[in-house]
Coordinates of C-alpha atoms in Angstrom, one line a residue:
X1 CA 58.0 -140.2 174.3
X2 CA 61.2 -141.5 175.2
X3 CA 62.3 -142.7 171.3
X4 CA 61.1 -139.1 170.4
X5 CA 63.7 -137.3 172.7
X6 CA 66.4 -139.7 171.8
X7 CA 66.1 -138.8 168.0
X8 CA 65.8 -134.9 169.1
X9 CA 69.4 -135.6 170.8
X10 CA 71.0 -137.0 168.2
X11 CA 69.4 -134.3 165.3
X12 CA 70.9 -131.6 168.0
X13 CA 74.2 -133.3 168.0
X14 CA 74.6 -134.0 164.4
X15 CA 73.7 -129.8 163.8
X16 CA 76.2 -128.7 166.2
X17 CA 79.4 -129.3 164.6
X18 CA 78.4 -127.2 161.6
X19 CA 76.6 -124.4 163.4
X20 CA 79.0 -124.2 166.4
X21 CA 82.8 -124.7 165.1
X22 CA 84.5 -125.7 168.3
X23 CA 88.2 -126.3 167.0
X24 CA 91.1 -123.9 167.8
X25 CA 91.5 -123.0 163.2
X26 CA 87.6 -122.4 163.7
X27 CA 87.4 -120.2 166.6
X28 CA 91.0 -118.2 165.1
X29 CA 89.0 -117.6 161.6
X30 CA 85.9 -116.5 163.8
X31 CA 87.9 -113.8 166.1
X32 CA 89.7 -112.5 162.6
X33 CA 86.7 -111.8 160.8
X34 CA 85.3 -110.3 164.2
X35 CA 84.6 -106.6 163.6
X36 CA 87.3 -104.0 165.1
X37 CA 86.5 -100.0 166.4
X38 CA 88.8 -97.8 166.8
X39 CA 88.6 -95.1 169.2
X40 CA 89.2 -91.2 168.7
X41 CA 93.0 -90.8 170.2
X42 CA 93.3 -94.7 169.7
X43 CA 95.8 -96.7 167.9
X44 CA 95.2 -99.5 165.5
X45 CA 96.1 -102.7 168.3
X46 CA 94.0 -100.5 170.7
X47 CA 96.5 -98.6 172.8
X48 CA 96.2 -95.0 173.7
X49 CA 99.6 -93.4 172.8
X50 CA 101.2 -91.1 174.8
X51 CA 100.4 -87.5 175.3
X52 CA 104.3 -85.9 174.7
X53 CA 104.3 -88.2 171.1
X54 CA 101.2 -86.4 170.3
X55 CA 102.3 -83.0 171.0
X56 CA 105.9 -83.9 169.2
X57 CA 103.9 -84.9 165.7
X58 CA 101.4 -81.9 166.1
X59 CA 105.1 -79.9 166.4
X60 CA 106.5 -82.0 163.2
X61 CA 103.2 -81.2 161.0
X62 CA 103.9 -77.3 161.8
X63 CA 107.6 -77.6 160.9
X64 CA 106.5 -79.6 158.1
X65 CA 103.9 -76.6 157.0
X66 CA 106.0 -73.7 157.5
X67 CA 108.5 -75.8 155.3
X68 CA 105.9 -75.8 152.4
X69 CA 104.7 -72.5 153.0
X70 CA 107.9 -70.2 154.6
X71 CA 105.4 -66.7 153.8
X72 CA 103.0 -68.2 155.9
X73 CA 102.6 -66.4 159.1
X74 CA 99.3 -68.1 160.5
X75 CA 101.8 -70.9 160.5
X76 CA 104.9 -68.7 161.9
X77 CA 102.6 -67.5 164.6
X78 CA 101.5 -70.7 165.6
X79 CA 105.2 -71.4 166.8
X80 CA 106.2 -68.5 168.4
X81 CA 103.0 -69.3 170.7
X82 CA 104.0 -72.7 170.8
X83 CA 107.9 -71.7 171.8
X84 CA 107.4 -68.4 174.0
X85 CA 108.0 -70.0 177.2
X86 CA 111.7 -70.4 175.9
X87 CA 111.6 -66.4 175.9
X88 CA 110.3 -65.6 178.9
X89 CA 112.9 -68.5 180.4
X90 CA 115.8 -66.8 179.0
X91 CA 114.9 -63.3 179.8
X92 CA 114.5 -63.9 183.2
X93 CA 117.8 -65.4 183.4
X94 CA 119.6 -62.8 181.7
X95 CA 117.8 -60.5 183.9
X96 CA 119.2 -61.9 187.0
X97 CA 122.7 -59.7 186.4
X98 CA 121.4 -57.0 185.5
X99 CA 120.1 -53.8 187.5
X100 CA 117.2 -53.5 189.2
X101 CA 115.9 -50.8 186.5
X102 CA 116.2 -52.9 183.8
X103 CA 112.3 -54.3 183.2
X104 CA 112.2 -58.2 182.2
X105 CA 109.0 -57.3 180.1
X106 CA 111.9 -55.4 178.0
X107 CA 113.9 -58.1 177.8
X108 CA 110.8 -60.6 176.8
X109 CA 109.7 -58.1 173.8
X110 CA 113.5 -58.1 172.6
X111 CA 113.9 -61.7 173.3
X112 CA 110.5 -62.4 171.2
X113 CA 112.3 -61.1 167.8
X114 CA 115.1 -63.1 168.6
X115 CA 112.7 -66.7 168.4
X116 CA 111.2 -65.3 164.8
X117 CA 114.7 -64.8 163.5
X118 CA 115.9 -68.1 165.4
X119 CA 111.8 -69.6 163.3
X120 CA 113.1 -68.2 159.8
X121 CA 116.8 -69.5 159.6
X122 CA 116.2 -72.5 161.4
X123 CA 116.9 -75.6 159.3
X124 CA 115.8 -78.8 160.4
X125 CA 118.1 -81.2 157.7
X126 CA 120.9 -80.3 160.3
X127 CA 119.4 -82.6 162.9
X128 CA 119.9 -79.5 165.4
X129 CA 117.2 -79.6 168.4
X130 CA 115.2 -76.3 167.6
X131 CA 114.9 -75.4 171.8
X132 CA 118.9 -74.8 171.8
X133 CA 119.6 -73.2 168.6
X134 CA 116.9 -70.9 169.7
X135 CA 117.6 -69.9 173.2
X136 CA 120.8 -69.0 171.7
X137 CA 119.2 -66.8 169.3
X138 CA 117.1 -64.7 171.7
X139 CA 120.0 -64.6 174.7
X140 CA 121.8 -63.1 171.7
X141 CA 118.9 -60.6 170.6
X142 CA 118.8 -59.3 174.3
X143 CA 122.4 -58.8 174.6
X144 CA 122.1 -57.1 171.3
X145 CA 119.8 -54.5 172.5
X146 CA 121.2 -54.3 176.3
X147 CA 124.7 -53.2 174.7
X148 CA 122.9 -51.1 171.7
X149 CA 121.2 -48.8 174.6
X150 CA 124.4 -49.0 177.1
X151 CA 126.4 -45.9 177.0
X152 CA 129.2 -46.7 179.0
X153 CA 131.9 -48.5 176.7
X154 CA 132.7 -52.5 177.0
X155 CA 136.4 -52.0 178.2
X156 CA 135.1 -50.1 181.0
X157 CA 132.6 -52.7 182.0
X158 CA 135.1 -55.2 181.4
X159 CA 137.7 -53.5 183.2
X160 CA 135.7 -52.9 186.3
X161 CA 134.7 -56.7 186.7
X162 CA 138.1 -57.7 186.4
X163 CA 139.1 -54.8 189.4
X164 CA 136.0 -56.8 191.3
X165 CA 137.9 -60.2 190.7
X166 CA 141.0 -59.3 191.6
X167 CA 139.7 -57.5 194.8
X168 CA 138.0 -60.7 195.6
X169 CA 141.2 -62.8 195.3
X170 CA 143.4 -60.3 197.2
X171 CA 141.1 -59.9 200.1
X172 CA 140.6 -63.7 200.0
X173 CA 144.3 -64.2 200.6
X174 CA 144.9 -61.6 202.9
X175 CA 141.6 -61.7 205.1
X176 CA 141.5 -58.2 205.6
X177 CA 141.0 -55.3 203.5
X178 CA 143.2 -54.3 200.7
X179 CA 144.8 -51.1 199.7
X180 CA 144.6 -49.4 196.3
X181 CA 148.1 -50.3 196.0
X182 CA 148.2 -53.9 196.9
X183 CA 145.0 -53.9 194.0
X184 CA 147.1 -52.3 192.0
X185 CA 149.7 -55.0 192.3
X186 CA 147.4 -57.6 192.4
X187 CA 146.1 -55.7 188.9
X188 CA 150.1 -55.3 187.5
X189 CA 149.7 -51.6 187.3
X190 CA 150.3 -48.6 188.9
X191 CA 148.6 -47.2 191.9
X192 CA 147.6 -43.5 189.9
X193 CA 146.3 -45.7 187.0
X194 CA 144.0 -47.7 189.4
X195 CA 142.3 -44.4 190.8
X196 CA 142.2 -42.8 187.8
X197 CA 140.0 -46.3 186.4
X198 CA 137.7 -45.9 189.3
X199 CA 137.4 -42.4 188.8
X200 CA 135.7 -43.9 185.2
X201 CA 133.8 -46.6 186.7
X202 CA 132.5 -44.4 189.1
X203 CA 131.1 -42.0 185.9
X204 CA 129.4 -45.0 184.9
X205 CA 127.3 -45.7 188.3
X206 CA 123.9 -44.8 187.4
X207 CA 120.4 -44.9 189.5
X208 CA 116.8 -44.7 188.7
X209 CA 115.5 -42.0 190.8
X210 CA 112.1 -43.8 190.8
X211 CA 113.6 -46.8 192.6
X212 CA 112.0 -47.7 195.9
X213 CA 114.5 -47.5 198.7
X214 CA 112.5 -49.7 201.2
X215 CA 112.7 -53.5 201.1
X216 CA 109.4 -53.4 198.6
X217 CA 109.4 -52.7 195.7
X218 CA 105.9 -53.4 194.4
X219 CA 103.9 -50.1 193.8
X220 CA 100.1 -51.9 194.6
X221 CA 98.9 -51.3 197.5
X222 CA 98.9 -53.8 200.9
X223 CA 101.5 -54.4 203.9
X224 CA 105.1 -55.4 203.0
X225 CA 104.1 -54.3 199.1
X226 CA 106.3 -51.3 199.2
X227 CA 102.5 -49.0 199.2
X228 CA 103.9 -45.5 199.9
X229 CA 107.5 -45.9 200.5
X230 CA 110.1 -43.0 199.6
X231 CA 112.1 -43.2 196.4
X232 CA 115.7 -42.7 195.6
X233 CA 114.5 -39.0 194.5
X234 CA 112.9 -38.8 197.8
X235 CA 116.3 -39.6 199.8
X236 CA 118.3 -37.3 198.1
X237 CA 119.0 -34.3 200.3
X238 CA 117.5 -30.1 199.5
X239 CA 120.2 -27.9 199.7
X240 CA 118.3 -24.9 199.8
X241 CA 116.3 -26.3 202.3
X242 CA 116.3 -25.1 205.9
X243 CA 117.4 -27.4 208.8
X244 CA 114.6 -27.2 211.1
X245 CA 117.6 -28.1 213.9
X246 CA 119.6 -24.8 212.7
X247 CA 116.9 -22.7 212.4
X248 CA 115.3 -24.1 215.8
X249 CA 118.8 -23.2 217.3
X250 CA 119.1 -19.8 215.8
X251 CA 115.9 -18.1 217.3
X252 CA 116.8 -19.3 220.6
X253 CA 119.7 -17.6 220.3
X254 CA 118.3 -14.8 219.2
X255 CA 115.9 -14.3 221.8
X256 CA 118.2 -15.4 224.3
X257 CA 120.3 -12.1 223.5
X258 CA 117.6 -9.9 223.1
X259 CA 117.0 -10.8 226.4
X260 CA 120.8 -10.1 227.6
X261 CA 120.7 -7.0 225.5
X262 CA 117.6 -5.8 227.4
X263 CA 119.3 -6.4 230.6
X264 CA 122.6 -3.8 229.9
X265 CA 122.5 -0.3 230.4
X266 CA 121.2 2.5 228.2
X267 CA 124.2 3.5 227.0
X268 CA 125.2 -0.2 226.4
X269 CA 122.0 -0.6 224.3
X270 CA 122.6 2.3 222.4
X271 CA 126.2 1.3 221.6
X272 CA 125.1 -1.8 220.8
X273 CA 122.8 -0.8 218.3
X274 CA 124.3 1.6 216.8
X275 CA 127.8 -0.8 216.3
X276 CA 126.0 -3.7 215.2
X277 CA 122.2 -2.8 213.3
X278 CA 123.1 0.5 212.5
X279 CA 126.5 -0.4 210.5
X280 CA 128.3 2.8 212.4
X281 CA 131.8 2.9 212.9
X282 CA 133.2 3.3 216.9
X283 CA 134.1 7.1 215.8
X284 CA 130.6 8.0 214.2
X285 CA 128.8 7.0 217.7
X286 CA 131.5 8.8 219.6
X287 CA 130.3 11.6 217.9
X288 CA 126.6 10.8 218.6
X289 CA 127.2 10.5 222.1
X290 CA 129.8 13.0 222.4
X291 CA 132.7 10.9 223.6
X292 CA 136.1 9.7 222.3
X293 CA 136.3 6.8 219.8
X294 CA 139.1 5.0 222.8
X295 CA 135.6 5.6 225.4
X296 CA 133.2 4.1 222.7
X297 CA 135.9 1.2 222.3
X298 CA 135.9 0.3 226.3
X299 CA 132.2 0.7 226.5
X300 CA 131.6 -1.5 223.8
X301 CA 133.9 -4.1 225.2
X302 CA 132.3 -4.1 228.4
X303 CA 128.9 -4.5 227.0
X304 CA 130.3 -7.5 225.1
X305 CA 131.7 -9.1 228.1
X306 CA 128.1 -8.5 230.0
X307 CA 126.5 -9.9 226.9
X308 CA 128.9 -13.3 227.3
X309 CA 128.6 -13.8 230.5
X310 CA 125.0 -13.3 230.7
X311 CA 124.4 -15.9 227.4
X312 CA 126.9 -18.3 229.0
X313 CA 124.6 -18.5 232.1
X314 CA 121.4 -19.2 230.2
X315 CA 123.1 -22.2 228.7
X316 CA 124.2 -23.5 231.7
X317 CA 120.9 -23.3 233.3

């Protein structure tokens, strides 16, 4: 058994060299010829590449199709979705100066036709980043349409922010309030010229009459959400309106001098009347009560007295 095994060994031994290479050049030329898979989202050497590269060459293969194909607006489309947050971005920060009437979701729609204009006549030879020469192009559509609907002219706008600067600096120095005059001087002009460019500025202050006066603004309902609140329409004061104060104020008077009236004499009452419901003259009730216009004067004057006196003692209780 033993001489059996030994010749088993050595067979084993003399097969294993061929079968199992076991030098370095034998186990390089077996890991080349090895099989390699590749992954979806997988380089060649096996690494995943990185997420902003991918985006950047899906961004290059558009550019490079609306290149071929400039008609194409599938392929326009495609990057004005892919670039609207620029629009929305600058909007809102154009909309930061402005008035509380102006709507951003204005500003976004103007801003949009800026970013197909900035698509069409963009021109990527020039090595220019497309995110700045865009922004540029919408900030400019919105300032377009913002001056094209603005009907106060640019030197008074201009004119009234360089008033507000040079307020600013005078009151800065002096620590107080200024003058028109010492505006005017800070300005280089004269006093009658500096009222009379208010007097334009002041043409050109205009309000939304549908502007919430409270703190909010939103119209939804909900505490703190502005649900309710008055508007600037709602503020502004009825002239033809009554005061309730006045009118409180004038039937307490009146009753409290129907009273007094009640309290004179008959003749008083009559005289009364007569003189100040009845529209007669001191001669035409002399002749109704058959007495001289100079005793129709001192009646009446009494009963006014009596009527004064007796009013000024209501009031002071």
């Amino acid at each position: 058994m033993r001489p059996a095994a030994a010749m088993m060994g050595s067979a084993a031994r003399a097969v294993a060299p061929a079968a199992f290479p076991t030098s370095r050049s034998a186990r390089d030329v077996a890991v080349r010829a090895r099989p390699t898979t590749i992954h979806p989202g997988q380089a060649a050497d096996g690494s995943v590449p990185d997420e902003e590269a991918m985006v950047e060459a899906g961004i290059a293969r558009m550019w490079a199709d609306y290149a071929e194909a400039p008609d194409d607006r599938v392929v326009r489309d495609r990057l004005v979705l892919h670039y609207a947050p620029l629009v929305k971005y600058v909007a809102g920060r154009v909309g930061t100066g402005l008035p509380s009437h102006v709507d951003v979701a204005d500003l976004v729609q103007c801003g949009i036709f800026g970013l197909v204009d900035a698509i069409e006549r963009f021109e990527p030879d020039r090595g220019r980043k497309f995110e700045v020469y865009a922004m540029q192009r919408i900030r400019g559509a919105i300032l377009d349409e913002l001056r094209s609907q603005d009907w106060v002219p640019r030197s008074v706008r201009s004119r009234a922010r360089e008033i507000e600067r040079a307020i600013e600096r005078r009151e800065t120095r002096e620590q107080r309030t200024c003058s028109d005059s010492e505006i005017a001087d800070e300005l280089g002009m004269e006093t009658n010229e500096l009222r009379s460019t208010f007097g334009q500025i002041a043409m050109t202050s205009v309000a939304a009459l549908d502007e919430l006066v409270s703190a909010g603004r939103s119209s939804g309902g909900g505490a703190g959400t502005g649900a309710g609140a008055p508007s600037l329409a709602d503020s502004l004061p009825d002239v033809a309106a009554e005061d309730p104060v006045a009118a409180m104020e004038s039937r307490e008077t009146r009753r409290l001098l129907a009273d007094a009236i009640g309290g004179l004499a008959e003749r008083d009452r009559t005289i009364v009347g007569l003189y100040y419901f009845e529209n007669l003259t001191l001669a035409e009730i002399g002749k109704v009560l058959g007495v001289t216009e100079s005793r129709v004067c001192q009646l009446h004057t009494r009963a006014v007295l009596r009527l004064r006196a007796r009013l000024a003692e209501s009031h002071a209780d």
